[in-house]
Coordinates of C-alpha atoms in Angstrom, one line a residue:
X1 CA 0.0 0.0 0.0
X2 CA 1.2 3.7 -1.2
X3 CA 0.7 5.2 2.1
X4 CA 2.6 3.0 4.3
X5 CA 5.3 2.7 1.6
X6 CA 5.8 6.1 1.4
X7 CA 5.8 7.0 5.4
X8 CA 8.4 4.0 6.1
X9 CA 10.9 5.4 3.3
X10 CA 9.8 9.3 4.9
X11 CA 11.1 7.8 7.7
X12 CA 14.3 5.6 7.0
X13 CA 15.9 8.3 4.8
X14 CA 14.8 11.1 7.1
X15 CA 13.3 12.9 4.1
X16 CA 11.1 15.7 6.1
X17 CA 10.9 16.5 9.9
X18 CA 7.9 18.1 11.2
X19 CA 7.6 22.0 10.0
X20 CA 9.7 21.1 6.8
X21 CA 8.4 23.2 3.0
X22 CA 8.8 21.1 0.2
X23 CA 7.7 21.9 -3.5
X24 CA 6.8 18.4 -5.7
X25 CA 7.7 18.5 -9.2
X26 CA 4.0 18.0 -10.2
X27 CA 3.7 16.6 -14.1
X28 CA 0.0 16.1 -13.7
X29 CA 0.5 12.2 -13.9
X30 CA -0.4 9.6 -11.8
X31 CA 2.8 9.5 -9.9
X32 CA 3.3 13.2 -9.3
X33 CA -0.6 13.7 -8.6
X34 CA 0.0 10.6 -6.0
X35 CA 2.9 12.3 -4.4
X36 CA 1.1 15.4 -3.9
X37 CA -2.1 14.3 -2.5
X38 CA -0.4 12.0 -0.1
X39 CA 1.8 14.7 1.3
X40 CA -1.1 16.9 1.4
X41 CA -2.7 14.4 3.5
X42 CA -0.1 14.8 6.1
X43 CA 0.6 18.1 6.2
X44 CA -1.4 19.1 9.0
X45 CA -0.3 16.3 11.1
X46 CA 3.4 17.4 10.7
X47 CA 2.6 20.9 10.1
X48 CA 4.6 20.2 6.5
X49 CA 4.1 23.4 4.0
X50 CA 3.5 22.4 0.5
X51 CA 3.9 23.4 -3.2
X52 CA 3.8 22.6 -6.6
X53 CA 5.9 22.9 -9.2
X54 CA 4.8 22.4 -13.1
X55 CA 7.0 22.9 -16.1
X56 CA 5.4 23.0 -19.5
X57 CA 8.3 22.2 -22.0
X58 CA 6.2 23.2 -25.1
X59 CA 7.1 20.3 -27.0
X60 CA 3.2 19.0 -27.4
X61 CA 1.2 22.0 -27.6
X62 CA -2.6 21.8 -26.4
X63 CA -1.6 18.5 -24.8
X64 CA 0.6 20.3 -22.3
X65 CA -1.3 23.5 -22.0
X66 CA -4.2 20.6 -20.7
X67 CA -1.5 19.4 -18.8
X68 CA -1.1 22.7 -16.8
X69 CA -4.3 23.3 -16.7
X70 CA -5.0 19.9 -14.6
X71 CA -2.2 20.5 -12.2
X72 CA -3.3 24.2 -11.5
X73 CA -6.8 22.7 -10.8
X74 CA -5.6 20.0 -8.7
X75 CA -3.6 22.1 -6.5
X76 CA -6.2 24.6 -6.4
X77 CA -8.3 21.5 -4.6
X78 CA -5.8 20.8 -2.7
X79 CA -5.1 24.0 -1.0
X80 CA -1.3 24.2 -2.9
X81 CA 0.2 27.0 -3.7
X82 CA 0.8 26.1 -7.6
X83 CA 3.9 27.8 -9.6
X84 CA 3.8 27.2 -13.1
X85 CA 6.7 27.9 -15.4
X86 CA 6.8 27.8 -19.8
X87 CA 10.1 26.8 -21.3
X88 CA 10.7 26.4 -25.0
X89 CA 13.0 23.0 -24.5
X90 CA 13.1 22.2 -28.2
X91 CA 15.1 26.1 -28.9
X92 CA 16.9 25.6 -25.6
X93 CA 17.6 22.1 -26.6
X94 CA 18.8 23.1 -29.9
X95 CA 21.0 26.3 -28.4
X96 CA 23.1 23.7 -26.1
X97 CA 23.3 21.3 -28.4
X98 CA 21.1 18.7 -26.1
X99 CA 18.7 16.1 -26.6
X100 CA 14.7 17.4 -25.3
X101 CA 14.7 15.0 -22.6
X102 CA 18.1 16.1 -21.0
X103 CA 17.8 19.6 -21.8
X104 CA 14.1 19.4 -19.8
X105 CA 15.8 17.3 -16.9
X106 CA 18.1 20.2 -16.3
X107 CA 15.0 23.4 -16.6
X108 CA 13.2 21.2 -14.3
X109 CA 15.8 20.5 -11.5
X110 CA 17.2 24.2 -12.1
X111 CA 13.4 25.6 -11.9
X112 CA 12.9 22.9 -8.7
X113 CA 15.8 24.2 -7.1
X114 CA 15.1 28.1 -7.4
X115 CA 12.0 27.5 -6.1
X116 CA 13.4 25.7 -3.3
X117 CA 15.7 28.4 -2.4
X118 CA 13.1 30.8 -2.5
X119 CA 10.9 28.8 0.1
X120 CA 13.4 27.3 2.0
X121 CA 12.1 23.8 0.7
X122 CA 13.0 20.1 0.0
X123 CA 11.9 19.2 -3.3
X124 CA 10.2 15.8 -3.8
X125 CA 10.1 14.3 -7.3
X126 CA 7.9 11.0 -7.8
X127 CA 10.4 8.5 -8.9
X128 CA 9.2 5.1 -7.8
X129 CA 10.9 1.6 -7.6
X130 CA 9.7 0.9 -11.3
X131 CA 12.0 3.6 -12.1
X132 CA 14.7 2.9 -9.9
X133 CA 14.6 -0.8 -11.2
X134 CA 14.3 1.0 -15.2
X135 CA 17.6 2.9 -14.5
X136 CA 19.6 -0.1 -13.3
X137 CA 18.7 -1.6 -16.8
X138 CA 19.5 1.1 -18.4
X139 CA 22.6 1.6 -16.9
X140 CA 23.5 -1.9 -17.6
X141 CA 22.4 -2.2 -21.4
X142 CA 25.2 1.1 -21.7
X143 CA 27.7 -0.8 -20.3
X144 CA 28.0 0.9 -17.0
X145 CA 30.9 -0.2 -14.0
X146 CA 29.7 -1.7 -10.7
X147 CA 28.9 1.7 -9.8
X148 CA 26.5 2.5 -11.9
X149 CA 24.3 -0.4 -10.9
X150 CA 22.7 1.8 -8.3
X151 CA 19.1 3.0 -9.0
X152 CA 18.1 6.8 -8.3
X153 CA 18.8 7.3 -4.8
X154 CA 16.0 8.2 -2.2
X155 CA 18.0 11.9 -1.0
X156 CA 20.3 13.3 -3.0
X157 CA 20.8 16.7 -0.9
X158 CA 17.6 18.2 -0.7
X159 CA 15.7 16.2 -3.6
X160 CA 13.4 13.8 -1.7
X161 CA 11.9 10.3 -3.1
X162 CA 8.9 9.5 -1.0
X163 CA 8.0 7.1 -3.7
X164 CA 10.8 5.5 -4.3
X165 CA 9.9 2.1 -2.4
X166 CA 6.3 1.9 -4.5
X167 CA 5.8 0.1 -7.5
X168 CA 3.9 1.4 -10.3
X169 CA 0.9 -0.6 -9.6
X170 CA 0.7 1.0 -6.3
X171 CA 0.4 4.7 -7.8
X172 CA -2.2 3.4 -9.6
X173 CA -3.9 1.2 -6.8
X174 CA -3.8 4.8 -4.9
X175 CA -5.1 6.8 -7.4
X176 CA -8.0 4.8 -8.3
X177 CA -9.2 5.2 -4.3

């Protein structure tokens, strides 16, 4: 089960302490929309303060406009306070000489961690085993040394993974309640 997945790992990694901020990278899919509602669920009993973070990459048009759309809304439910960022990836992408999905990793995390410093926050992303386990292959199909056979790690300074010990089918278990 999602929940007690995600308070155990909250707890072994000492991801957040009671009074922390942290801002979720909110995608608007099932794993970032988990993330959110499950911290938001908790909030009041550790007194955490949460936000969102959405970053349309204008690489699917109306798609992603509905994309920021749903994650405004949701966090509007939720009582978040929503920041919502536009970057045109494919120029940026094209500029640096980067493929779209690196150049977007490194908006994101830079957009994630200005926020942060602005709010004196943690940021939690919504990687999950399934992704952890993904990595690994990938590593290995690339050829990678014995230390690349790690997956993505639950901290990495202030980037949180409260999902990290949930499958995939326990996002979506969670969501469907």
């Amino acid at each position: 089960m999602l929940e007690e997945k995600c308070r155990a790992a909250i707890e072994r990694y000492s991801m957040l302490s009671p009074g922390d901020r942290v801002v979720v990278g909110l995608s608007g899919g099932a794993d970032s929309c988990a993330l959110l509602h499950f911290l938001c669920g908790l909030r009041d009993e550790f007194g955490w303060t949460v936000g969102a973070v959405h970053v349309n990459h204008m690489i699917r048009g109306a798609e992603a406009e509905r994309d920021a759309s749903f994650a405004g809304n949701f966090c509007e439910k939720l009582g978040v306070a929503f920041y919502l960022y536009e970057r045109d990836v494919p120029s940026i992408a094209a500029e640096k000489g980067l493929g779209l999905e690196a150049c977007g990793r490194e908006i994101r995390y830079g957009i994630l961690e200005s926020e942060a410093d602005a709010l004196g926050a943690k940021i939690a992303t919504a990687h999950t085993l399934s992704d952890s386990v993904e990595t690994v292959l990938f590593h290995i199909i690339r050829g990678c040394s014995l230390t690349g056979l790690k997956g993505i790690p639950p901290v990495r300074g202030r980037i949180i993974r409260p999902l990290i010990e949930c499958e995939r089918s326990d996002v979506e278990e969670y969501c469907s309640r």
